[in-house]
Amino acid sequence: KMGKLNEAIKGYTNFLQITGPNTEIEQHLLGLTFKAKLQESSQPFVTVPEDCVSKALDAFKHREYQQALRLLQECIGTQPGNHEAKTLKIQVLLALNNLDQALTDIASWALAEPQAPVWFDALHLLYRNGTEISKIIRTLQYIEKALPQELLPKLYLADLSLRTQNTHAATSYLMRSLKIAESTDLQATLAFQLCALAYNNHHYKKIKDIYQQYADVAEHHAPFLNLMAYYYCSKENNLELAQQLITKALKLDSKNPHLMDTQALIYYHQKQYGKAYEILEKIAQQETADCTIAKHFAKTCYELGNITLAIKHLEHATDLIEHPDKKKKYKQLISTWKQKI
């Protein structure tokens, strides 16, 4: 995606829905965490032909970290494009608990090679393995400021902002990314995420504005079409437009249970409860941890007169929902339904 979307962002798709492993990072860095112990594997983490890196790796295996660091410094000095040496240096610095130098080096290499995702992935990997997130963010902000036209720093900052619940910062970085994104696939993905954030924050006018601006690229992005179908169904009761959008989405991904749930919701609002039930009965068995599907199934069962089954599924939705106000609302509705048995 994005042509070669692997070059833009990989491996952490909480929100970008970008798939496919980064084999380079997996080979070189996945095992290089703070808690990694070399003796856990008889195989070296990095296998390369270069003599300087081989010697440094041997020193590292024997926990001669300063010696390994000296060899790697020499290697990088004569071969500045040697990613193997740089990757191993990060591992050595982590073994020495010299995180600040590791971050400084990664930032320096990222500035020198802004199109190489390996260093941005390395920063993200450090976060996933326990590095204080504020340090990662500061490093990425430094890179982003120095490289305002580069997409990678903005994408990673958007992701980390989401992970820290900073939706304002996430929105800002997503908007900046969208302004310079050239791929229609990535434009659709970013616009979709902005709409999802706006929906969660009840900024409904913003959702419509973004969608209208990027409607053309949304035509081939099933999650985006699904979100807009859900919005028009649940917030504007524009069932005709909602049906048009979900029909397009299902043509792209006919087996997706979340898209099928939106179709069921449209049937529910059209009072076609039997059709909604047929869909929800199937997907509720597949997606047992989805509170939205459980809630929709419960309400559909209620409309069909099966109050006992409705209560069962709403109780399940209540167990799944984390939002305290919604949990309280579900419990109140269960009490109301029980009085009608």
Short mmCIF file of C-alpha atoms in Angstrom, two decimals:
data_model
loop_
_atom_site.label_atom_id
_atom_site.label_comp_id
_atom_site.label_asym_id
_atom_site.label_seq_id
_atom_site.Cartn_x
_atom_site.Cartn_y
_atom_site.Cartn_z
CA LYS A 1 0.00 0.00 0.00
CA MET A 2 1.13 3.53 -0.82
CA GLY A 3 2.83 1.74 -3.69
CA LYS A 4 5.62 0.66 -1.42
CA LEU A 5 3.81 1.51 1.80
CA ASN A 6 6.37 -0.55 3.68
CA GLU A 7 8.63 2.45 3.25
CA ALA A 8 6.20 4.67 5.10
CA ILE A 9 5.08 2.84 8.17
CA LYS A 10 4.93 -0.75 9.39
CA GLY A 11 4.18 -3.08 12.17
CA TYR A 12 2.10 -1.06 14.58
CA THR A 13 -1.30 -0.72 13.01
CA ASN A 14 -3.46 0.39 15.98
CA PHE A 15 -4.96 2.89 13.60
CA LEU A 16 -3.37 2.85 10.13
CA GLN A 17 -4.44 -0.71 9.24
CA ILE A 18 -1.18 -1.27 7.38
CA THR A 19 -0.17 -4.89 7.28
CA GLY A 20 2.94 -6.85 6.50
CA PRO A 21 5.96 -7.50 8.69
CA ASN A 22 9.16 -5.52 8.44
CA THR A 23 11.54 -8.39 7.83
CA GLU A 24 14.63 -6.19 8.13
CA ILE A 25 13.67 -5.02 11.59
CA GLU A 26 12.59 -8.47 12.65
CA GLN A 27 15.97 -9.86 11.63
CA HIS A 28 18.10 -7.16 13.17
CA LEU A 29 16.25 -5.62 16.09
CA LEU A 30 13.33 -7.67 17.31
CA GLY A 31 15.52 -9.69 19.61
CA LEU A 32 17.58 -6.70 20.65
CA THR A 33 15.52 -5.62 23.64
CA PHE A 34 16.47 -4.44 27.06
CA LYS A 35 15.83 -7.84 28.60
CA ALA A 36 17.37 -9.95 25.84
CA LYS A 37 19.93 -12.44 26.95
CA LEU A 38 22.40 -13.60 24.40
CA GLN A 39 22.60 -17.12 25.78
CA GLU A 40 18.93 -17.70 24.99
CA SER A 41 19.91 -18.52 21.44
CA SER A 42 22.91 -20.26 19.97
CA GLN A 43 22.41 -18.29 16.76
CA PRO A 44 23.77 -14.74 16.44
CA PHE A 45 21.20 -11.99 16.09
CA VAL A 46 23.10 -10.48 13.18
CA THR A 47 24.87 -12.53 10.53
CA VAL A 48 27.02 -10.50 8.16
CA PRO A 49 30.15 -11.06 6.10
CA GLU A 50 31.92 -7.83 7.07
CA ASP A 51 34.99 -8.61 9.18
CA CYS A 52 34.61 -5.62 11.51
CA VAL A 53 31.01 -6.48 12.34
CA SER A 54 31.87 -10.16 12.78
CA LYS A 55 34.59 -9.29 15.29
CA ALA A 56 32.28 -6.89 17.10
CA LEU A 57 29.57 -9.52 17.24
CA ASP A 58 32.02 -12.02 18.70
CA ALA A 59 33.02 -9.48 21.37
CA PHE A 60 29.39 -8.81 22.11
CA LYS A 61 28.66 -12.52 22.54
CA HIS A 62 31.44 -12.62 25.13
CA ARG A 63 29.99 -9.51 26.81
CA GLU A 64 33.05 -7.46 25.95
CA TYR A 65 30.82 -4.50 25.25
CA GLN A 66 33.42 -1.73 25.20
CA GLN A 67 35.55 -3.70 22.76
CA ALA A 68 32.51 -4.34 20.58
CA LEU A 69 31.64 -0.65 20.68
CA ARG A 70 35.17 0.36 19.66
CA LEU A 71 35.14 -2.04 16.70
CA LEU A 72 31.74 -0.83 15.59
CA GLN A 73 32.77 2.82 15.80
CA GLU A 74 35.69 2.04 13.48
CA CYS A 75 33.44 0.07 11.16
CA ILE A 76 30.83 2.83 10.92
CA GLY A 77 33.57 5.40 10.40
CA THR A 78 34.84 3.58 7.31
CA GLN A 79 31.44 2.26 6.19
CA PRO A 80 28.82 4.90 7.10
CA GLY A 81 26.15 3.09 5.12
CA ASN A 82 26.58 -0.19 7.00
CA HIS A 83 23.21 -0.78 8.66
CA GLU A 84 24.43 -4.05 10.16
CA ALA A 85 27.08 -2.25 12.16
CA LYS A 86 24.71 0.49 13.25
CA THR A 87 22.06 -2.00 14.30
CA LEU A 88 24.56 -3.97 16.37
CA LYS A 89 25.80 -0.75 17.93
CA ILE A 90 22.31 -0.03 19.22
CA GLN A 91 22.25 -3.46 20.81
CA VAL A 92 25.61 -2.85 22.47
CA LEU A 93 24.50 0.54 23.78
CA LEU A 94 21.36 -1.02 25.23
CA ALA A 95 23.45 -3.71 26.90
CA LEU A 96 25.47 -0.86 28.44
CA ASN A 97 22.25 0.88 29.49
CA ASN A 98 23.31 3.89 27.44
CA LEU A 99 19.89 4.71 26.11
CA ASP A 100 20.59 8.40 25.55
CA GLN A 101 23.46 7.64 23.18
CA ALA A 102 21.34 5.05 21.38
CA LEU A 103 18.61 7.64 20.82
CA THR A 104 21.15 10.24 19.71
CA ASP A 105 22.68 7.84 17.20
CA ILE A 106 19.32 6.74 15.83
CA ALA A 107 18.26 10.36 15.40
CA SER A 108 21.51 11.18 13.63
CA TRP A 109 21.16 8.24 11.26
CA ALA A 110 17.51 9.05 10.59
CA LEU A 111 18.45 12.60 9.62
CA ALA A 112 21.17 11.28 7.33
CA GLU A 113 18.83 8.72 5.73
CA PRO A 114 15.29 10.06 6.07
CA GLN A 115 13.95 7.62 3.50
CA ALA A 116 15.22 4.57 5.42
CA PRO A 117 12.43 3.30 7.71
CA VAL A 118 14.80 1.09 9.67
CA TRP A 119 15.74 3.85 12.14
CA PHE A 120 12.16 4.95 12.73
CA ASP A 121 11.17 1.34 13.28
CA ALA A 122 14.07 1.05 15.73
CA LEU A 123 12.71 3.98 17.73
CA HIS A 124 9.29 2.43 17.82
CA LEU A 125 10.74 -0.90 18.87
CA LEU A 126 12.54 0.77 21.76
CA TYR A 127 9.21 2.15 22.94
CA ARG A 128 7.55 -1.25 22.70
CA ASN A 129 10.28 -2.74 24.81
CA GLY A 130 10.06 -0.38 27.74
CA THR A 131 11.83 2.84 26.83
CA GLU A 132 10.18 5.88 28.38
CA ILE A 133 7.80 7.08 25.71
CA SER A 134 8.49 10.77 26.33
CA LYS A 135 12.11 10.22 25.26
CA ILE A 136 11.00 8.51 22.05
CA ILE A 137 8.57 11.32 21.31
CA ARG A 138 11.19 14.01 21.94
CA THR A 139 13.59 12.26 19.58
CA LEU A 140 10.95 11.97 16.88
CA GLN A 141 9.91 15.60 17.36
CA TYR A 142 13.52 16.64 16.86
CA ILE A 143 13.67 14.65 13.64
CA GLU A 144 10.28 15.89 12.45
CA LYS A 145 11.28 19.51 13.00
CA ALA A 146 14.51 18.99 11.07
CA LEU A 147 12.73 17.15 8.24
CA PRO A 148 9.37 18.93 7.82
CA GLN A 149 8.68 17.38 4.41
CA GLU A 150 9.32 13.80 5.51
CA LEU A 151 6.30 11.62 6.18
CA LEU A 152 7.76 8.95 8.46
CA PRO A 153 8.36 11.05 11.59
CA LYS A 154 4.84 12.44 11.45
CA LEU A 155 3.29 9.00 11.12
CA TYR A 156 5.21 7.62 14.06
CA LEU A 157 4.41 10.67 16.18
CA ALA A 158 0.73 10.28 15.34
CA ASP A 159 0.82 6.66 16.44
CA LEU A 160 2.64 7.36 19.71
CA SER A 161 0.27 10.24 20.43
CA LEU A 162 -2.66 7.86 20.06
CA ARG A 163 -1.00 5.34 22.34
CA THR A 164 -0.63 8.01 25.02
CA GLN A 165 -4.26 9.17 24.59
CA ASN A 166 -3.13 12.56 23.26
CA THR A 167 -5.79 12.89 20.58
CA HIS A 168 -5.06 16.58 20.00
CA ALA A 169 -1.43 15.85 19.08
CA ALA A 170 -2.45 12.78 17.08
CA THR A 171 -4.90 14.84 15.05
CA SER A 172 -2.24 17.46 14.39
CA TYR A 173 0.31 14.92 13.14
CA LEU A 174 -2.29 13.11 11.05
CA MET A 175 -3.29 16.38 9.41
CA ARG A 176 0.33 17.22 8.68
CA SER A 177 0.83 13.76 7.23
CA LEU A 178 -2.25 14.03 5.08
CA LYS A 179 -1.05 17.30 3.57
CA ILE A 180 2.10 15.69 2.17
CA ALA A 181 0.88 12.12 1.53
CA GLU A 182 1.00 11.35 -2.18
CA SER A 183 -0.47 7.85 -2.26
CA THR A 184 -4.25 7.70 -2.50
CA ASP A 185 -4.22 4.60 -0.27
CA LEU A 186 -2.38 6.44 2.46
CA GLN A 187 -4.56 9.52 2.02
CA ALA A 188 -7.64 7.36 2.55
CA THR A 189 -6.11 5.67 5.60
CA LEU A 190 -5.14 8.97 7.22
CA ALA A 191 -8.46 10.65 6.43
CA PHE A 192 -10.26 7.60 7.85
CA GLN A 193 -8.28 7.85 11.08
CA LEU A 194 -9.04 11.55 11.39
CA CYS A 195 -12.73 10.82 10.94
CA ALA A 196 -12.58 8.03 13.53
CA LEU A 197 -10.99 10.41 16.04
CA ALA A 198 -13.58 13.06 15.24
CA TYR A 199 -16.39 10.53 15.69
CA ASN A 200 -15.10 9.44 19.08
CA ASN A 201 -14.95 13.09 20.15
CA HIS A 202 -18.43 13.87 18.75
CA HIS A 203 -17.07 16.34 16.18
CA TYR A 204 -19.58 15.31 13.57
CA LYS A 205 -19.29 18.32 11.29
CA LYS A 206 -15.57 17.63 11.01
CA ILE A 207 -16.31 14.06 9.94
CA LYS A 208 -18.49 15.26 7.07
CA ASP A 209 -15.99 17.92 6.03
CA ILE A 210 -13.12 15.42 5.87
CA TYR A 211 -15.18 12.81 4.06
CA GLN A 212 -16.42 15.29 1.47
CA GLN A 213 -12.85 16.37 0.79
CA TYR A 214 -11.57 12.80 0.43
CA ALA A 215 -14.65 11.01 -0.88
CA ASP A 216 -12.86 9.94 -4.07
CA VAL A 217 -10.04 8.12 -2.27
CA ALA A 218 -12.53 6.65 0.22
CA GLU A 219 -14.21 4.72 -2.60
CA HIS A 220 -11.58 1.98 -2.34
CA HIS A 221 -11.14 1.98 1.43
CA ALA A 222 -13.66 -0.32 3.11
CA PRO A 223 -13.08 0.88 6.72
CA PHE A 224 -13.61 4.49 5.65
CA LEU A 225 -16.82 3.64 3.80
CA ASN A 226 -18.00 1.62 6.79
CA LEU A 227 -17.36 4.45 9.22
CA MET A 228 -19.31 6.88 7.09
CA ALA A 229 -22.17 4.41 6.63
CA TYR A 230 -22.30 3.96 10.41
CA TYR A 231 -22.25 7.72 10.92
CA TYR A 232 -25.04 8.48 8.46
CA CYS A 233 -27.14 5.64 9.86
CA SER A 234 -26.67 6.29 13.57
CA LYS A 235 -26.28 10.07 13.70
CA GLU A 236 -28.28 11.44 10.78
CA ASN A 237 -30.70 8.59 10.08
CA ASN A 238 -29.85 8.98 6.40
CA LEU A 239 -30.46 5.33 5.67
CA GLU A 240 -30.36 5.68 1.90
CA LEU A 241 -26.86 7.14 1.88
CA ALA A 242 -25.75 4.74 4.61
CA GLN A 243 -26.89 1.80 2.50
CA GLN A 244 -25.07 3.11 -0.56
CA LEU A 245 -21.84 3.39 1.41
CA ILE A 246 -22.03 0.00 3.13
CA THR A 247 -22.87 -1.69 -0.17
CA LYS A 248 -19.63 -0.32 -1.62
CA ALA A 249 -17.70 -1.38 1.47
CA LEU A 250 -19.06 -4.93 1.39
CA LYS A 251 -18.09 -5.27 -2.26
CA LEU A 252 -14.52 -4.63 -1.13
CA ASP A 253 -14.65 -6.89 1.95
CA SER A 254 -17.78 -9.01 2.03
CA LYS A 255 -16.80 -11.22 4.98
CA ASN A 256 -15.75 -8.47 7.38
CA PRO A 257 -17.94 -8.81 10.52
CA HIS A 258 -17.69 -5.11 11.36
CA LEU A 259 -19.02 -4.16 7.95
CA MET A 260 -21.74 -6.78 8.32
CA ASP A 261 -22.63 -5.27 11.69
CA THR A 262 -23.18 -1.89 10.05
CA GLN A 263 -25.43 -3.52 7.48
CA ALA A 264 -27.39 -5.11 10.31
CA LEU A 265 -27.69 -1.73 12.03
CA ILE A 266 -29.14 -0.23 8.85
CA TYR A 267 -31.67 -3.07 8.67
CA TYR A 268 -32.50 -2.42 12.33
CA HIS A 269 -33.21 1.24 11.66
CA GLN A 270 -35.32 0.20 8.67
CA LYS A 271 -37.25 -2.05 11.09
CA GLN A 272 -36.19 -5.11 9.11
CA TYR A 273 -35.38 -6.93 12.33
CA GLY A 274 -35.38 -10.38 10.81
CA LYS A 275 -32.63 -9.49 8.34
CA ALA A 276 -30.64 -7.81 11.08
CA TYR A 277 -31.01 -10.89 13.29
CA GLU A 278 -29.70 -13.24 10.59
CA ILE A 279 -26.51 -11.23 10.27
CA LEU A 280 -25.98 -10.57 13.96
CA GLU A 281 -26.56 -14.15 15.03
CA LYS A 282 -23.72 -15.22 12.75
CA ILE A 283 -21.17 -12.52 13.56
CA ALA A 284 -21.88 -12.52 17.30
CA GLN A 285 -20.57 -16.08 17.37
CA GLN A 286 -17.44 -15.01 15.49
CA GLU A 287 -16.73 -11.80 17.40
CA THR A 288 -17.46 -12.80 20.99
CA ALA A 289 -15.41 -9.91 22.41
CA ASP A 290 -17.11 -7.14 20.41
CA CYS A 291 -19.43 -5.18 22.70
CA THR A 292 -20.97 -3.20 19.82
CA ILE A 293 -22.11 -6.32 18.01
CA ALA A 294 -23.42 -7.76 21.29
CA LYS A 295 -25.37 -4.56 21.95
CA HIS A 296 -26.86 -4.49 18.45
CA PHE A 297 -27.81 -8.15 18.74
CA ALA A 298 -29.46 -7.52 22.11
CA LYS A 299 -31.56 -4.64 20.79
CA THR A 300 -32.58 -6.66 17.74
CA CYS A 301 -33.65 -9.60 19.91
CA TYR A 302 -35.69 -7.21 22.03
CA GLU A 303 -37.53 -5.83 19.01
CA LEU A 304 -38.30 -9.39 17.92
CA GLY A 305 -39.84 -10.07 21.31
CA ASN A 306 -37.14 -12.38 22.65
CA ILE A 307 -36.46 -10.41 25.83
CA THR A 308 -34.62 -13.21 27.60
CA LEU A 309 -32.09 -13.50 24.78
CA ALA A 310 -31.89 -9.72 24.56
CA ILE A 311 -30.95 -9.51 28.24
CA LYS A 312 -28.34 -12.24 27.82
CA HIS A 313 -26.56 -10.39 25.02
CA LEU A 314 -26.83 -6.98 26.68
CA GLU A 315 -25.34 -8.44 29.85
CA HIS A 316 -22.48 -9.74 27.71
CA ALA A 317 -22.06 -6.28 26.15
CA THR A 318 -22.03 -4.78 29.65
CA ASP A 319 -19.22 -7.11 30.68
CA LEU A 320 -17.22 -6.05 27.63
CA ILE A 321 -17.76 -2.29 27.68
CA GLU A 322 -15.10 -0.27 29.50
CA HIS A 323 -16.70 3.17 29.47
CA PRO A 324 -18.31 3.61 32.93
CA ASP A 325 -21.21 5.79 31.73
CA LYS A 326 -22.14 3.33 29.00
CA LYS A 327 -21.82 0.41 31.39
CA LYS A 328 -24.23 2.16 33.76
CA LYS A 329 -26.64 2.86 30.89
CA TYR A 330 -26.58 -0.79 29.80
CA LYS A 331 -27.30 -1.96 33.35
CA GLN A 332 -30.26 0.40 33.61
CA LEU A 333 -31.64 -0.91 30.31
CA ILE A 334 -31.23 -4.51 31.52
CA SER A 335 -33.24 -3.66 34.65
CA THR A 336 -35.97 -2.13 32.49
CA TRP A 337 -36.13 -5.18 30.25
CA LYS A 338 -36.25 -7.58 33.17
CA GLN A 339 -39.39 -5.86 34.41
CA LYS A 340 -41.09 -6.78 31.15
CA ILE A 341 -40.50 -10.51 31.42
#
